Coordinates of N, CA and C in Angstrom, one line a residue:
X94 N -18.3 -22.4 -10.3 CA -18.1 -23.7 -9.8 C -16.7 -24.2 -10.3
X95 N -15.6 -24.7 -9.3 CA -14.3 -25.3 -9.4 C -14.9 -26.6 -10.0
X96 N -14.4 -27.3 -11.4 CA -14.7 -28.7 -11.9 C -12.9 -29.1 -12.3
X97 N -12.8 -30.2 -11.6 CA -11.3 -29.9 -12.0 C -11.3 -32.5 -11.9
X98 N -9.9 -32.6 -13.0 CA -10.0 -34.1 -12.8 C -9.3 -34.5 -12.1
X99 N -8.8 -33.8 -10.9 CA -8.3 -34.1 -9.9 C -9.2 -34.5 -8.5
X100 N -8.2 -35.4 -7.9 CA -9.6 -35.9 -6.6 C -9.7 -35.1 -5.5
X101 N -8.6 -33.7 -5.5 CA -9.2 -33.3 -4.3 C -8.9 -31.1 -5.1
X102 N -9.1 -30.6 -4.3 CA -8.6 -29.2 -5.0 C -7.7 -28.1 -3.7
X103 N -6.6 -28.5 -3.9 CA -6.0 -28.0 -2.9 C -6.3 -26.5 -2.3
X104 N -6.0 -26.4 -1.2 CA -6.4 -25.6 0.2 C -8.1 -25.3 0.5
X105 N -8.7 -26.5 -0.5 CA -10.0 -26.2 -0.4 C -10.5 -27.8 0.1
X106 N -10.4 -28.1 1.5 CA -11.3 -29.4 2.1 C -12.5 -29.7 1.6
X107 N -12.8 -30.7 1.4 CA -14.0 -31.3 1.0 C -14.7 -31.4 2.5
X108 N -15.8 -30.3 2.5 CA -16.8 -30.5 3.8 C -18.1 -31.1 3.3
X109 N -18.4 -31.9 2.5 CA -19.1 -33.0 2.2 C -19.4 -33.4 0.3
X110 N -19.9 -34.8 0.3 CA -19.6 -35.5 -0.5 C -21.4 -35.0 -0.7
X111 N -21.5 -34.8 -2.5 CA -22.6 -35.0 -2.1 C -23.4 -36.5 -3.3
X112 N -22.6 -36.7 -4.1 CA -22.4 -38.1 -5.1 C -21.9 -37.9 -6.1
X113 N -22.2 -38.7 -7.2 CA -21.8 -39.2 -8.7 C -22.7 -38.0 -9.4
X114 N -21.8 -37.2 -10.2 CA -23.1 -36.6 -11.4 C -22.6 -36.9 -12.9
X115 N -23.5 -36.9 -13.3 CA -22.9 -37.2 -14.7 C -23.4 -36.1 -16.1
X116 N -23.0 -35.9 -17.3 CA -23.8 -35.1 -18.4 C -23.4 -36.2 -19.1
X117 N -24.1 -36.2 -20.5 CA -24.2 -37.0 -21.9 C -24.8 -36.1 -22.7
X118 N -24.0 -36.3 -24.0 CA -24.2 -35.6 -25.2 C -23.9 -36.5 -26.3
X119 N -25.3 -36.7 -27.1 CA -25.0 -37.7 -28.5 C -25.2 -36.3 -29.4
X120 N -24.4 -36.0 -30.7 CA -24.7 -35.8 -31.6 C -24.1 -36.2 -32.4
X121 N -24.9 -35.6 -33.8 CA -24.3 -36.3 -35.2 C -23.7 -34.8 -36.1
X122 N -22.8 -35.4 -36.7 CA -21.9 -35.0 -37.6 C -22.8 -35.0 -39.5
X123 N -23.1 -33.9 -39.9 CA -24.0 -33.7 -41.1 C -23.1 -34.8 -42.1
X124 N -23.8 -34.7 -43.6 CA -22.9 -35.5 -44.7 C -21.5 -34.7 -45.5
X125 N -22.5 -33.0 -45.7 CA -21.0 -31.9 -45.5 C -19.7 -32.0 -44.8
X126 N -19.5 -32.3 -43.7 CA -19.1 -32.7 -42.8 C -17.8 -34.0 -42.6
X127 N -18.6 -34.8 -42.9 CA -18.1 -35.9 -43.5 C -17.7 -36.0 -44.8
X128 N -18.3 -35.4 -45.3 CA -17.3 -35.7 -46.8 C -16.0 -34.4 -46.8
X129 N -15.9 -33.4 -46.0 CA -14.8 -32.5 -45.6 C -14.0 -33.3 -44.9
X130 N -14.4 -33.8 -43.8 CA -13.6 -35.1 -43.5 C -12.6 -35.8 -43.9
X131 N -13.0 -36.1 -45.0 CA -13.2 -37.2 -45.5 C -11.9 -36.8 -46.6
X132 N -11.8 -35.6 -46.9 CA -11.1 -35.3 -47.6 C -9.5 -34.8 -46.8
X133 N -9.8 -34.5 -45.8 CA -8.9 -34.1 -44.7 C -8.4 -34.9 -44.3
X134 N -8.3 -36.4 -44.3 CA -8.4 -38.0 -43.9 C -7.3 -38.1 -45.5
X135 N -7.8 -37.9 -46.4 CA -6.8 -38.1 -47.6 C -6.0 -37.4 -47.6
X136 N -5.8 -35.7 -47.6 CA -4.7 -35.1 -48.1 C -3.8 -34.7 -46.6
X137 N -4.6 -35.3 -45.5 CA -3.9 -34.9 -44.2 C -4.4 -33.5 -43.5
X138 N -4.0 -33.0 -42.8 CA -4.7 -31.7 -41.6 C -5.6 -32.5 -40.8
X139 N -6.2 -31.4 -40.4 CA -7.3 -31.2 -39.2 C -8.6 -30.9 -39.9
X140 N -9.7 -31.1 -39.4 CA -10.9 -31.3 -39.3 C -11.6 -30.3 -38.3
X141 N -11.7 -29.0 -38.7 CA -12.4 -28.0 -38.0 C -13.3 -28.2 -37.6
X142 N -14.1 -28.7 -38.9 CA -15.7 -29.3 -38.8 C -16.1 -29.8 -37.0
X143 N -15.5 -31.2 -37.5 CA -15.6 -32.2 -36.8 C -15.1 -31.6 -35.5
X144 N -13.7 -30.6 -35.1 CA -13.7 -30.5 -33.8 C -14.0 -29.4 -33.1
X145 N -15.4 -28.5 -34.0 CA -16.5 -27.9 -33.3 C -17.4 -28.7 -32.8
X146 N -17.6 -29.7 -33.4 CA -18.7 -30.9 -33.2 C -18.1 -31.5 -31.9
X147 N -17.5 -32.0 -31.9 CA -16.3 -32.2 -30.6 C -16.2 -31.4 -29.8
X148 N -16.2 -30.4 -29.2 CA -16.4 -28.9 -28.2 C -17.5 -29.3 -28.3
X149 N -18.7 -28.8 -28.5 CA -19.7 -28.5 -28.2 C -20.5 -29.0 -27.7
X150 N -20.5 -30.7 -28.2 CA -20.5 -31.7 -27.5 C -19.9 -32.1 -25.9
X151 N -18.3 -31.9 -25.9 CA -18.5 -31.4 -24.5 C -18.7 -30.3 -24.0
X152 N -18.4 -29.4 -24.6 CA -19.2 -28.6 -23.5 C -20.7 -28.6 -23.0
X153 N -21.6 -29.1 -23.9 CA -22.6 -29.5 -23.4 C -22.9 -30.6 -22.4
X154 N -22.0 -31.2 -22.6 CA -21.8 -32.3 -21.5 C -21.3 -32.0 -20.0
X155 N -20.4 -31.2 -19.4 CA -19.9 -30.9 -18.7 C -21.0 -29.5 -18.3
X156 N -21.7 -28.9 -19.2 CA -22.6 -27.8 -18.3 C -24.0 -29.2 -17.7
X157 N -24.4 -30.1 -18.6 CA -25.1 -30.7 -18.0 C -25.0 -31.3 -16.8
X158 N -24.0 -31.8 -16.8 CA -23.4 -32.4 -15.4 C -22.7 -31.1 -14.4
X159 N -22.5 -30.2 -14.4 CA -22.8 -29.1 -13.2 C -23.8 -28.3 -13.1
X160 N -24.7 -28.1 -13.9 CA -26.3 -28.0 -14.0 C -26.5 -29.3 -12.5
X161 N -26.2 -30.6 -12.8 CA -26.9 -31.6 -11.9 C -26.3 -31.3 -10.7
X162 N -25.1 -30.6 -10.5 CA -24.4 -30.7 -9.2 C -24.8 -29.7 -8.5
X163 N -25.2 -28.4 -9.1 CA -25.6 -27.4 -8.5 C -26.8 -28.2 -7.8
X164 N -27.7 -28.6 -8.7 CA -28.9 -28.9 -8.0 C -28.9 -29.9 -6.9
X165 N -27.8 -30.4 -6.3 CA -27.6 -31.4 -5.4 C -26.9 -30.5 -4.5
X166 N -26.9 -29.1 -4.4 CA -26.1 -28.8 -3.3 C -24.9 -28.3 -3.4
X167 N -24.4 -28.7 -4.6 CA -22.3 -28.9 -4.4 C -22.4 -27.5 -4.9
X168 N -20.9 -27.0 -4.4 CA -20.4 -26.1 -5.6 C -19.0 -26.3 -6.2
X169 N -18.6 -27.7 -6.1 CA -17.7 -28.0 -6.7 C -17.7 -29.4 -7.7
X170 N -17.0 -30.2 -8.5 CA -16.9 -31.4 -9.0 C -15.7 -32.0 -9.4
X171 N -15.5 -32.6 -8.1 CA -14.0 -33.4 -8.8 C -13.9 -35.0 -9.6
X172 N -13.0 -35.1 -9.3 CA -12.6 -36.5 -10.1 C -13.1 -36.6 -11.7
X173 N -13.0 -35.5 -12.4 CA -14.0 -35.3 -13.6 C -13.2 -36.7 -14.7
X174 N -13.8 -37.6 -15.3 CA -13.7 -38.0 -16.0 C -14.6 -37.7 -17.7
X175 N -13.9 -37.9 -18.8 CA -14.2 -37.3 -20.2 C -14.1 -38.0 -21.0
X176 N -15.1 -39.3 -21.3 CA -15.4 -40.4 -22.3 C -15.9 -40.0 -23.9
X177 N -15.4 -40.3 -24.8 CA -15.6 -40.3 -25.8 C -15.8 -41.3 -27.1
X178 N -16.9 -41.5 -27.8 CA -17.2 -42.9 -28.3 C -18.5 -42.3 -29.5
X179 N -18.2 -43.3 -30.5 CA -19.1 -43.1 -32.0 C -19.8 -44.3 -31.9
X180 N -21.1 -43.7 -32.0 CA -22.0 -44.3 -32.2 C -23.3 -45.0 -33.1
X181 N -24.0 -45.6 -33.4 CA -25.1 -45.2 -34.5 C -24.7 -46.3 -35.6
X182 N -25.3 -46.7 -36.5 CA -24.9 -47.5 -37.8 C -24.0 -46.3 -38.3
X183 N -22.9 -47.2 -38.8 CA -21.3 -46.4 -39.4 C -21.1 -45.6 -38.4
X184 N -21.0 -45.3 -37.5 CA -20.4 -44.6 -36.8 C -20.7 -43.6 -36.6
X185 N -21.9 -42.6 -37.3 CA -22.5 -41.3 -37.7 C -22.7 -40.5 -36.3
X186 N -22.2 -41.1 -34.9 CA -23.1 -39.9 -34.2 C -21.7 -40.0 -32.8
X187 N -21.5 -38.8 -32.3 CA -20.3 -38.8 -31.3 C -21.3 -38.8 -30.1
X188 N -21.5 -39.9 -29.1 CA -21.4 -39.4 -27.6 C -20.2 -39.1 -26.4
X189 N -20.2 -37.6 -26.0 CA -19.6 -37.8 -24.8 C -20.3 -37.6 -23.4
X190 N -19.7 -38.5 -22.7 CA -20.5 -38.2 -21.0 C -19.0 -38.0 -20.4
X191 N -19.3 -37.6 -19.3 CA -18.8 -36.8 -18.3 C -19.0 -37.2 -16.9
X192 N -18.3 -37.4 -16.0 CA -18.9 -38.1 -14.9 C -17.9 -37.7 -14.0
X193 N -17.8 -37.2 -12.3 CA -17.3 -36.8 -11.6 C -18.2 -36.7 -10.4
X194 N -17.7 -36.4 -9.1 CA -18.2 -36.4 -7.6 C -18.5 -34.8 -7.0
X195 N -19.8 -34.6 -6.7 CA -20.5 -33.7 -6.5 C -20.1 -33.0 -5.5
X196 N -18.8 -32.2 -4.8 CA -19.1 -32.0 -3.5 C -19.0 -30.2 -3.1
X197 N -19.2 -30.3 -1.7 CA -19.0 -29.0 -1.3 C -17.8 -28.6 -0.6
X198 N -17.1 -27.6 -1.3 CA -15.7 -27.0 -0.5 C -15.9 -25.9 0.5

């Protein structure tokens, strides 16, 4: 399946619309985790931890929402949009959803 955040996928017409699909993925980030963070945050780098947690997350999100497209028919998904936002008391849990237009090329 072509998933692309563009609104159309060149030399391939849109021969019908079939709607809105969407995936969502909440998880949480352990205290290990955060306190690696946490330390990464003070002496500077990157956060491996956290941006496996980050992947996985979407990618779970994005198989869920072409999981939903297949089942509507499509074998494509454009317009893909990729939201990202912390959730939970302190901040403890990452959701991303995913949202794009279901169609057939």
């Amino acid at each position: 399946m072509i998933i692309t955040t563009t609104p159309s996928i060149e030399g391939h017409p849109v021969q019908s619309y079939k709607g809105v699909v969407t995936g969502e993925t909440i998880i949480g980030a352990n205290v290990l985790k955060d306190f690696m963070a946490g330390l990464r945050d003070f002496f500077g780098g990157r956060s491996a931890a956290y941006e496996k947690v980050l992947a996985e997350a979407k990618n779970t999100s994005m198989r869920e929402m072409q999981e939903r497209a297949e089942a509507m028919g499509a074998n494509a998904i454009i317009g893909v949009d990729i939201d990202y936002e912390t959730i939970g008391e302190g901040n403890t849990m990452l959701m991303v959803a995913c949202s794009g237009t279901a169609v057939v090329i």
